[in-house]
Amino acid sequence: SYVLTQAPSVSVAPGQTARFTCGGNNIRRKSVHWYQQKPGQAPVLVIYNDSDRPSGIPERFSGSNSENTATLTISSVEAGDEADYFCQVWDNSDLWVFGGGTKLTVL
Amino acid sequence: EVQLVESGGGLVKPGESLRLSCAVSGVTFRNTWMSWVRQAPGKGLEWVGRIKSTTDGGATDYAAPVKGRFTISRDHSQNTLFLQMNSLKTEDTAVYYCSTDSGSYYGLEYWGQGTLVTVSS
Protein backbone atom coordinates (compact mmCIF):
# COMPACT_ATOMS: atom_id res chain seq x y z
CA SER A 1 0.00 0.00 0.00
CA TYR A 2 1.11 3.54 -0.72
CA VAL A 3 2.10 5.57 2.33
CA LEU A 4 2.37 9.35 2.69
CA THR A 5 4.47 10.58 5.60
CA GLN A 6 4.00 13.99 7.20
CA ALA A 7 5.65 15.53 10.24
CA PRO A 8 3.22 15.83 13.19
CA SER A 9 3.76 19.52 13.78
CA VAL A 10 5.32 22.74 12.53
CA SER A 11 5.67 25.99 14.47
CA VAL A 12 6.46 29.39 13.00
CA ALA A 13 6.20 33.01 14.07
CA PRO A 14 3.83 35.37 12.25
CA GLY A 15 5.37 36.72 9.06
CA GLN A 16 7.72 33.79 8.68
CA THR A 17 7.53 30.93 6.17
CA ALA A 18 6.01 27.56 7.01
CA ARG A 19 6.96 24.45 5.06
CA PHE A 20 5.13 21.15 5.17
CA THR A 21 6.63 18.05 3.65
CA CYS A 22 4.85 14.96 2.37
CA GLY A 23 7.05 11.96 1.72
CA GLY A 24 6.14 9.09 -0.58
CA ASN A 25 7.89 6.62 -2.84
CA ASN A 26 8.41 8.30 -6.23
CA ILE A 27 5.78 10.86 -5.28
CA ARG A 28 7.12 12.98 -8.12
CA ARG A 29 5.15 10.70 -10.47
CA LYS A 30 1.86 11.60 -8.77
CA SER A 31 -0.28 14.72 -8.51
CA VAL A 32 -0.26 15.93 -4.92
CA HIS A 33 -3.10 17.84 -3.33
CA TRP A 34 -3.09 19.75 -0.05
CA TYR A 35 -5.95 20.50 2.33
CA GLN A 36 -6.24 22.93 5.20
CA GLN A 37 -8.52 22.00 8.08
CA LYS A 38 -9.27 24.39 10.90
CA PRO A 39 -10.73 23.07 14.18
CA GLY A 40 -14.35 22.03 13.84
CA GLN A 41 -14.44 22.75 10.13
CA ALA A 42 -14.38 20.73 6.93
CA PRO A 43 -11.15 20.48 4.94
CA VAL A 44 -10.46 23.08 2.26
CA LEU A 45 -8.43 22.35 -0.87
CA VAL A 46 -5.54 24.85 -0.96
CA ILE A 47 -3.24 23.28 -3.59
CA TYR A 48 -4.04 20.76 -6.31
CA ASN A 49 -1.88 19.06 -8.94
CA ASP A 50 1.34 19.79 -6.99
CA SER A 51 1.31 23.58 -7.31
CA ASP A 52 -2.00 24.95 -8.59
CA ARG A 53 -4.18 27.14 -6.39
CA PRO A 54 -7.99 26.94 -6.43
CA SER A 55 -9.85 30.17 -6.84
CA GLY A 56 -9.81 32.21 -3.65
CA ILE A 57 -6.63 30.73 -2.17
CA PRO A 58 -4.01 33.43 -1.47
CA GLU A 59 -0.77 33.50 -3.42
CA ARG A 60 1.02 32.96 -0.10
CA PHE A 61 0.19 29.27 -0.55
CA SER A 62 2.45 27.41 -2.98
CA GLY A 63 3.44 23.83 -3.66
CA SER A 64 6.19 21.79 -5.24
CA ASN A 65 6.92 18.14 -5.90
CA SER A 66 10.30 16.53 -6.37
CA GLU A 67 11.59 12.95 -6.23
CA ASN A 68 10.23 11.49 -2.99
CA THR A 69 8.96 14.65 -1.29
CA ALA A 70 6.20 17.13 -1.99
CA THR A 71 6.17 20.46 -0.17
CA LEU A 72 3.49 22.98 0.74
CA THR A 73 4.84 26.42 1.55
CA ILE A 74 2.97 29.23 3.26
CA SER A 75 4.81 32.55 3.14
CA SER A 76 4.13 35.46 5.48
CA VAL A 77 2.24 33.21 7.88
CA GLU A 78 -0.76 34.73 9.65
CA ALA A 79 -2.54 33.68 12.82
CA GLY A 80 -5.49 32.60 10.70
CA ASP A 81 -3.33 29.98 8.96
CA GLU A 82 -3.21 27.91 12.13
CA ALA A 83 -4.72 24.57 11.14
CA ASP A 84 -3.99 20.98 10.22
CA TYR A 85 -2.60 20.39 6.73
CA PHE A 86 -3.06 17.12 4.88
CA CYS A 87 -1.46 15.92 1.65
CA GLN A 88 -3.22 13.50 -0.69
CA VAL A 89 -2.49 11.50 -3.82
CA TRP A 90 -4.27 9.03 -6.03
CA ASP A 91 -2.76 5.56 -6.06
CA ASN A 92 -3.95 2.89 -8.48
CA SER A 93 -4.00 0.27 -5.71
CA ASP A 94 -5.20 2.21 -2.68
CA LEU A 95 -7.15 4.86 -4.59
CA TRP A 96 -7.24 8.11 -2.58
CA VAL A 97 -4.49 8.20 0.06
CA PHE A 98 -4.04 10.88 2.72
CA GLY A 99 -1.00 11.72 4.78
CA GLY A 100 -1.36 11.76 8.53
CA GLY A 101 -1.47 15.54 8.67
CA THR A 102 0.71 18.30 10.13
CA LYS A 103 -0.50 20.73 12.75
CA LEU A 104 0.63 24.30 12.19
CA THR A 105 1.07 26.41 15.29
CA VAL A 106 1.58 30.14 14.82
CA LEU A 107 3.68 31.34 17.74
CA GLU B 1 -22.39 28.48 -5.17
CA VAL B 2 -21.65 24.81 -4.58
CA GLN B 3 -23.25 23.39 -1.44
CA LEU B 4 -23.02 19.92 0.05
CA VAL B 5 -25.11 19.15 3.12
CA GLU B 6 -24.74 15.83 4.93
CA SER B 7 -27.36 14.33 7.21
CA GLY B 8 -28.27 11.06 8.84
CA GLY B 9 -25.55 10.69 11.45
CA GLY B 10 -26.25 9.49 14.95
CA LEU B 11 -25.58 6.91 17.62
CA VAL B 12 -25.90 3.24 16.72
CA LYS B 13 -24.82 -0.04 18.24
CA PRO B 14 -22.18 -2.34 16.78
CA GLY B 15 -23.66 -4.50 14.04
CA GLU B 16 -26.40 -2.03 13.19
CA SER B 17 -26.90 -0.06 9.98
CA LEU B 18 -27.14 3.62 9.11
CA ARG B 19 -27.66 5.58 5.90
CA LEU B 20 -26.07 8.96 5.37
CA SER B 21 -27.28 11.48 2.81
CA CYS B 22 -25.52 14.35 1.07
CA ALA B 23 -27.67 16.95 -0.69
CA VAL B 24 -25.75 18.58 -3.54
CA SER B 25 -26.45 21.89 -5.27
CA GLY B 26 -24.54 24.29 -7.49
CA VAL B 27 -23.10 21.59 -9.77
CA THR B 28 -24.51 19.36 -12.48
CA PHE B 29 -24.87 16.43 -10.13
CA ARG B 30 -25.21 13.68 -12.72
CA ASN B 31 -21.86 14.73 -14.25
CA THR B 32 -20.03 14.95 -10.94
CA TRP B 33 -17.95 12.23 -9.31
CA MET B 34 -18.43 12.11 -5.55
CA SER B 35 -16.42 10.76 -2.62
CA TRP B 36 -16.98 10.08 1.07
CA VAL B 37 -14.18 10.81 3.53
CA ARG B 38 -14.24 10.19 7.27
CA GLN B 39 -12.31 11.46 10.26
CA ALA B 40 -12.22 9.62 13.56
CA PRO B 41 -12.13 11.85 16.66
CA GLY B 42 -8.73 13.50 16.92
CA LYS B 43 -7.41 11.61 13.90
CA GLY B 44 -6.59 12.31 10.26
CA LEU B 45 -8.62 12.04 7.08
CA GLU B 46 -9.50 8.62 5.69
CA TRP B 47 -11.04 8.12 2.26
CA VAL B 48 -14.08 5.81 2.36
CA GLY B 49 -15.16 5.44 -1.24
CA ARG B 50 -16.40 7.16 -4.37
CA ILE B 51 -18.94 6.92 -7.14
CA LYS B 52 -18.32 7.99 -10.69
CA SER B 53 -20.76 10.18 -12.58
CA THR B 54 -23.62 8.59 -14.42
CA THR B 55 -22.08 9.74 -17.67
CA ASP B 56 -18.92 7.83 -16.74
CA GLY B 57 -20.79 4.68 -15.82
CA GLY B 58 -21.55 5.25 -12.14
CA ALA B 59 -19.08 2.64 -10.87
CA THR B 60 -18.02 2.61 -7.23
CA ASP B 61 -14.72 2.05 -5.44
CA TYR B 62 -14.17 1.49 -1.73
CA ALA B 63 -11.36 1.56 0.79
CA ALA B 64 -10.38 -1.83 2.16
CA PRO B 65 -11.75 -1.27 5.72
CA VAL B 66 -15.31 -0.70 4.46
CA LYS B 67 -15.45 -2.85 1.34
CA GLY B 68 -18.36 -5.27 1.53
CA ARG B 69 -20.05 -3.33 4.35
CA PHE B 70 -20.60 0.15 2.86
CA THR B 71 -22.41 1.02 -0.35
CA ILE B 72 -22.42 4.36 -2.15
CA SER B 73 -25.31 5.32 -4.39
CA ARG B 74 -26.82 8.43 -5.95
CA ASP B 75 -30.29 9.71 -6.80
CA HIS B 76 -30.32 12.26 -9.57
CA SER B 77 -33.97 13.15 -9.07
CA GLN B 78 -33.04 14.42 -5.60
CA ASN B 79 -29.44 15.51 -6.36
CA THR B 80 -28.48 13.38 -3.39
CA LEU B 81 -25.58 11.08 -2.60
CA PHE B 82 -25.98 8.23 -0.13
CA LEU B 83 -23.71 6.11 2.02
CA GLN B 84 -25.33 2.92 3.29
CA MET B 85 -23.32 1.55 6.20
CA ASN B 86 -24.00 -1.99 7.39
CA SER B 87 -22.40 -4.15 10.08
CA LEU B 88 -21.04 -1.07 11.77
CA LYS B 89 -18.04 -1.40 14.06
CA THR B 90 -16.79 0.84 16.85
CA GLU B 91 -13.87 1.82 14.63
CA ASP B 92 -16.33 3.33 12.13
CA THR B 93 -16.99 6.14 14.63
CA ALA B 94 -16.10 9.34 12.79
CA VAL B 95 -17.30 12.51 11.16
CA TYR B 96 -18.30 11.61 7.61
CA TYR B 97 -17.82 14.18 4.85
CA CYS B 98 -19.06 14.06 1.29
CA SER B 99 -17.05 15.83 -1.36
CA THR B 100 -16.94 16.41 -5.08
CA ASP B 101 -14.24 14.25 -6.65
CA SER B 102 -12.48 15.89 -9.57
CA GLY B 103 -10.09 13.02 -10.17
CA SER B 104 -6.44 12.29 -9.68
CA TYR B 105 -5.20 15.61 -11.09
CA TYR B 106 -7.61 17.93 -9.26
CA GLY B 107 -8.44 16.40 -5.90
CA LEU B 108 -11.57 16.83 -3.78
CA GLU B 109 -12.71 20.36 -4.49
CA TYR B 110 -15.88 20.95 -2.47
CA TRP B 111 -16.78 19.47 0.91
CA GLY B 112 -19.82 19.32 3.12
CA GLN B 113 -19.74 20.22 6.81
CA GLY B 114 -19.80 16.58 7.92
CA THR B 115 -22.10 14.42 10.00
CA LEU B 116 -21.06 12.49 13.10
CA VAL B 117 -21.55 8.75 13.33
CA THR B 118 -20.97 7.14 16.72
CA VAL B 119 -20.90 3.37 17.02
CA SER B 120 -21.06 2.29 20.64
CA SER B 121 -22.79 -0.28 22.78
mmCIF file with all atom_site columns, N, CA and C in Angstrom, chain B residues 94-119:
data_model
loop_
_atom_site.group_PDB
_atom_site.id
_atom_site.type_symbol
_atom_site.label_atom_id
_atom_site.label_alt_id
_atom_site.label_comp_id
_atom_site.label_asym_id
_atom_site.label_entity_id
_atom_site.label_seq_id
_atom_site.pdbx_PDB_ins_code
_atom_site.Cartn_x
_atom_site.Cartn_y
_atom_site.Cartn_z
_atom_site.occupancy
_atom_site.B_iso_or_equiv
_atom_site.pdbx_formal_charge
_atom_site.auth_seq_id
_atom_site.auth_comp_id
_atom_site.auth_asym_id
_atom_site.auth_atom_id
_atom_site.pdbx_PDB_model_num
ATOM 1  N N  . ALA B 1 94  ? -16.810 8.259  13.483  1.00 0.00 ? 94  ALA B N  1
ATOM 2  C CA . ALA B 1 94  ? -16.102 9.340  12.788  1.00 0.00 ? 94  ALA B CA 1
ATOM 3  C C  . ALA B 1 94  ? -17.090 10.406 12.328  1.00 0.00 ? 94  ALA B C  1
ATOM 4  N N  . VAL B 1 95  ? -16.548 11.534 11.949  1.00 0.00 ? 95  VAL B N  1
ATOM 5  C CA . VAL B 1 95  ? -17.302 12.507 11.159  1.00 0.00 ? 95  VAL B CA 1
ATOM 6  C C  . VAL B 1 95  ? -17.169 12.100 9.696   1.00 0.00 ? 95  VAL B C  1
ATOM 7  N N  . TYR B 1 96  ? -18.290 12.011 9.014   1.00 0.00 ? 96  TYR B N  1
ATOM 8  C CA . TYR B 1 96  ? -18.296 11.606 7.613   1.00 0.00 ? 96  TYR B CA 1
ATOM 9  C C  . TYR B 1 96  ? -18.586 12.830 6.744   1.00 0.00 ? 96  TYR B C  1
ATOM 10 N N  . TYR B 1 97  ? -17.688 13.070 5.789   1.00 0.00 ? 97  TYR B N  1
ATOM 11 C CA . TYR B 1 97  ? -17.819 14.176 4.852   1.00 0.00 ? 97  TYR B CA 1
ATOM 12 C C  . TYR B 1 97  ? -18.095 13.637 3.447   1.00 0.00 ? 97  TYR B C  1
ATOM 13 N N  . CYS B 1 98  ? -18.968 14.312 2.723   1.00 0.00 ? 98  CYS B N  1
ATOM 14 C CA . CYS B 1 98  ? -19.064 14.058 1.293   1.00 0.00 ? 98  CYS B CA 1
ATOM 15 C C  . CYS B 1 98  ? -18.299 15.172 0.575   1.00 0.00 ? 98  CYS B C  1
ATOM 16 N N  . SER B 1 99  ? -17.800 14.846 -0.603  1.00 0.00 ? 99  SER B N  1
ATOM 17 C CA . SER B 1 99  ? -17.047 15.830 -1.362  1.00 0.00 ? 99  SER B CA 1
ATOM 18 C C  . SER B 1 99  ? -17.215 15.574 -2.850  1.00 0.00 ? 99  SER B C  1
ATOM 19 N N  . THR B 1 100 ? -17.027 16.613 -3.644  1.00 0.00 ? 100 THR B N  1
ATOM 20 C CA . THR B 1 100 ? -16.937 16.408 -5.083  1.00 0.00 ? 100 THR B CA 1
ATOM 21 C C  . THR B 1 100 ? -15.557 15.844 -5.376  1.00 0.00 ? 100 THR B C  1
ATOM 22 N N  . ASP B 1 101 ? -15.476 14.965 -6.331  1.00 0.00 ? 101 ASP B N  1
ATOM 23 C CA . ASP B 1 101 ? -14.237 14.250 -6.649  1.00 0.00 ? 101 ASP B CA 1
ATOM 24 C C  . ASP B 1 101 ? -13.863 14.578 -8.095  1.00 0.00 ? 101 ASP B C  1
ATOM 25 N N  . SER B 1 102 ? -12.846 15.430 -8.237  1.00 0.00 ? 102 SER B N  1
ATOM 26 C CA . SER B 1 102 ? -12.478 15.890 -9.575  1.00 0.00 ? 102 SER B CA 1
ATOM 27 C C  . SER B 1 102 ? -11.377 15.044 -10.202 1.00 0.00 ? 102 SER B C  1
ATOM 28 N N  . GLY B 1 103 ? -11.049 13.927 -9.565  1.00 0.00 ? 103 GLY B N  1
ATOM 29 C CA . GLY B 1 103 ? -10.093 13.017 -10.166 1.00 0.00 ? 103 GLY B CA 1
ATOM 30 C C  . GLY B 1 103 ? -8.676  13.227 -9.698  1.00 0.00 ? 103 GLY B C  1
ATOM 31 N N  . SER B 1 104 ? -7.799  12.378 -10.211 1.00 0.00 ? 104 SER B N  1
ATOM 32 C CA . SER B 1 104 ? -6.442  12.294 -9.676  1.00 0.00 ? 104 SER B CA 1
ATOM 33 C C  . SER B 1 104 ? -5.637  13.574 -9.858  1.00 0.00 ? 104 SER B C  1
ATOM 34 N N  . TYR B 1 105 ? -5.975  14.393 -10.861 1.00 0.00 ? 105 TYR B N  1
ATOM 35 C CA . TYR B 1 105 ? -5.201  15.611 -11.088 1.00 0.00 ? 105 TYR B CA 1
ATOM 36 C C  . TYR B 1 105 ? -5.737  16.824 -10.336 1.00 0.00 ? 105 TYR B C  1
ATOM 37 N N  . TYR B 1 106 ? -6.975  16.737 -9.819  1.00 0.00 ? 106 TYR B N  1
ATOM 38 C CA . TYR B 1 106 ? -7.614  17.925 -9.258  1.00 0.00 ? 106 TYR B CA 1
ATOM 39 C C  . TYR B 1 106 ? -8.067  17.776 -7.812  1.00 0.00 ? 106 TYR B C  1
ATOM 40 N N  . GLY B 1 107 ? -8.108  16.588 -7.300  1.00 0.00 ? 107 GLY B N  1
ATOM 41 C CA . GLY B 1 107 ? -8.444  16.400 -5.896  1.00 0.00 ? 107 GLY B CA 1
ATOM 42 C C  . GLY B 1 107 ? -9.918  16.508 -5.581  1.00 0.00 ? 107 GLY B C  1
ATOM 43 N N  . LEU B 1 108 ? -10.207 16.732 -4.291  1.00 0.00 ? 108 LEU B N  1
ATOM 44 C CA . LEU B 1 108 ? -11.566 16.828 -3.776  1.00 0.00 ? 108 LEU B CA 1
ATOM 45 C C  . LEU B 1 108 ? -11.859 18.303 -3.539  1.00 0.00 ? 108 LEU B C  1
ATOM 46 N N  . GLU B 1 109 ? -12.632 18.897 -4.454  1.00 0.00 ? 109 GLU B N  1
ATOM 47 C CA . GLU B 1 109 ? -12.707 20.361 -4.492  1.00 0.00 ? 109 GLU B CA 1
ATOM 48 C C  . GLU B 1 109 ? -13.678 20.944 -3.467  1.00 0.00 ? 109 GLU B C  1
ATOM 49 N N  . TYR B 1 110 ? -14.862 20.396 -3.368  1.00 0.00 ? 110 TYR B N  1
ATOM 50 C CA . TYR B 1 110 ? -15.878 20.948 -2.465  1.00 0.00 ? 110 TYR B CA 1
ATOM 51 C C  . TYR B 1 110 ? -16.268 19.902 -1.427  1.00 0.00 ? 110 TYR B C  1
ATOM 52 N N  . TRP B 1 111 ? -16.475 20.362 -0.210  1.00 0.00 ? 111 TRP B N  1
ATOM 53 C CA . TRP B 1 111 ? -16.776 19.473 0.909   1.00 0.00 ? 111 TRP B CA 1
ATOM 54 C C  . TRP B 1 111 ? -18.029 19.937 1.649   1.00 0.00 ? 111 TRP B C  1
ATOM 55 N N  . GLY B 1 112 ? -18.747 18.979 2.213   1.00 0.00 ? 112 GLY B N  1
ATOM 56 C CA . GLY B 1 112 ? -19.824 19.320 3.125   1.00 0.00 ? 112 GLY B CA 1
ATOM 57 C C  . GLY B 1 112 ? -19.268 19.586 4.518   1.00 0.00 ? 112 GLY B C  1
ATOM 58 N N  . GLN B 1 113 ? -20.159 19.869 5.452   1.00 0.00 ? 113 GLN B N  1
ATOM 59 C CA . GLN B 1 113 ? -19.744 20.218 6.810   1.00 0.00 ? 113 GLN B CA 1
ATOM 60 C C  . GLN B 1 113 ? -19.541 18.985 7.685   1.00 0.00 ? 113 GLN B C  1
ATOM 61 N N  . GLY B 1 114 ? -19.999 17.836 7.199   1.00 0.00 ? 114 GLY B N  1
ATOM 62 C CA . GLY B 1 114 ? -19.801 16.582 7.919   1.00 0.00 ? 114 GLY B CA 1
ATOM 63 C C  . GLY B 1 114 ? -20.968 16.217 8.812   1.00 0.00 ? 114 GLY B C  1
ATOM 64 N N  . THR B 1 115 ? -21.103 14.917 9.070   1.00 0.00 ? 115 THR B N  1
ATOM 65 C CA . THR B 1 115 ? -22.104 14.415 9.996   1.00 0.00 ? 115 THR B CA 1
ATOM 66 C C  . THR B 1 115 ? -21.449 13.341 10.857  1.00 0.00 ? 115 THR B C  1
ATOM 67 N N  . LEU B 1 116 ? -21.729 13.369 12.155  1.00 0.00 ? 116 LEU B N  1
ATOM 68 C CA . LEU B 1 116 ? -21.056 12.488 13.105  1.00 0.00 ? 116 LEU B CA 1
ATOM 69 C C  . LEU B 1 116 ? -21.792 11.168 13.249  1.00 0.00 ? 116 LEU B C  1
ATOM 70 N N  . VAL B 1 117 ? -21.039 10.092 13.101  1.00 0.00 ? 117 VAL B N  1
ATOM 71 C CA . VAL B 1 117 ? -21.551 8.747  13.334  1.00 0.00 ? 117 VAL B CA 1
ATOM 72 C C  . VAL B 1 117 ? -20.811 8.167  14.533  1.00 0.00 ? 117 VAL B C  1
ATOM 73 N N  . THR B 1 118 ? -21.555 7.747  15.528  1.00 0.00 ? 118 THR B N  1
ATOM 74 C CA . THR B 1 118 ? -20.966 7.139  16.721  1.00 0.00 ? 118 THR B CA 1
ATOM 75 C C  . THR B 1 118 ? -21.479 5.719  16.842  1.00 0.00 ? 118 THR B C  1
ATOM 76 N N  . VAL B 1 119 ? -20.552 4.775  16.872  1.00 0.00 ? 119 VAL B N  1
ATOM 77 C CA . VAL B 1 119 ? -20.904 3.366  17.016  1.00 0.00 ? 119 VAL B CA 1
ATOM 78 C C  . VAL B 1 119 ? -20.435 2.914  18.393  1.00 0.00 ? 119 VAL B C  1
#
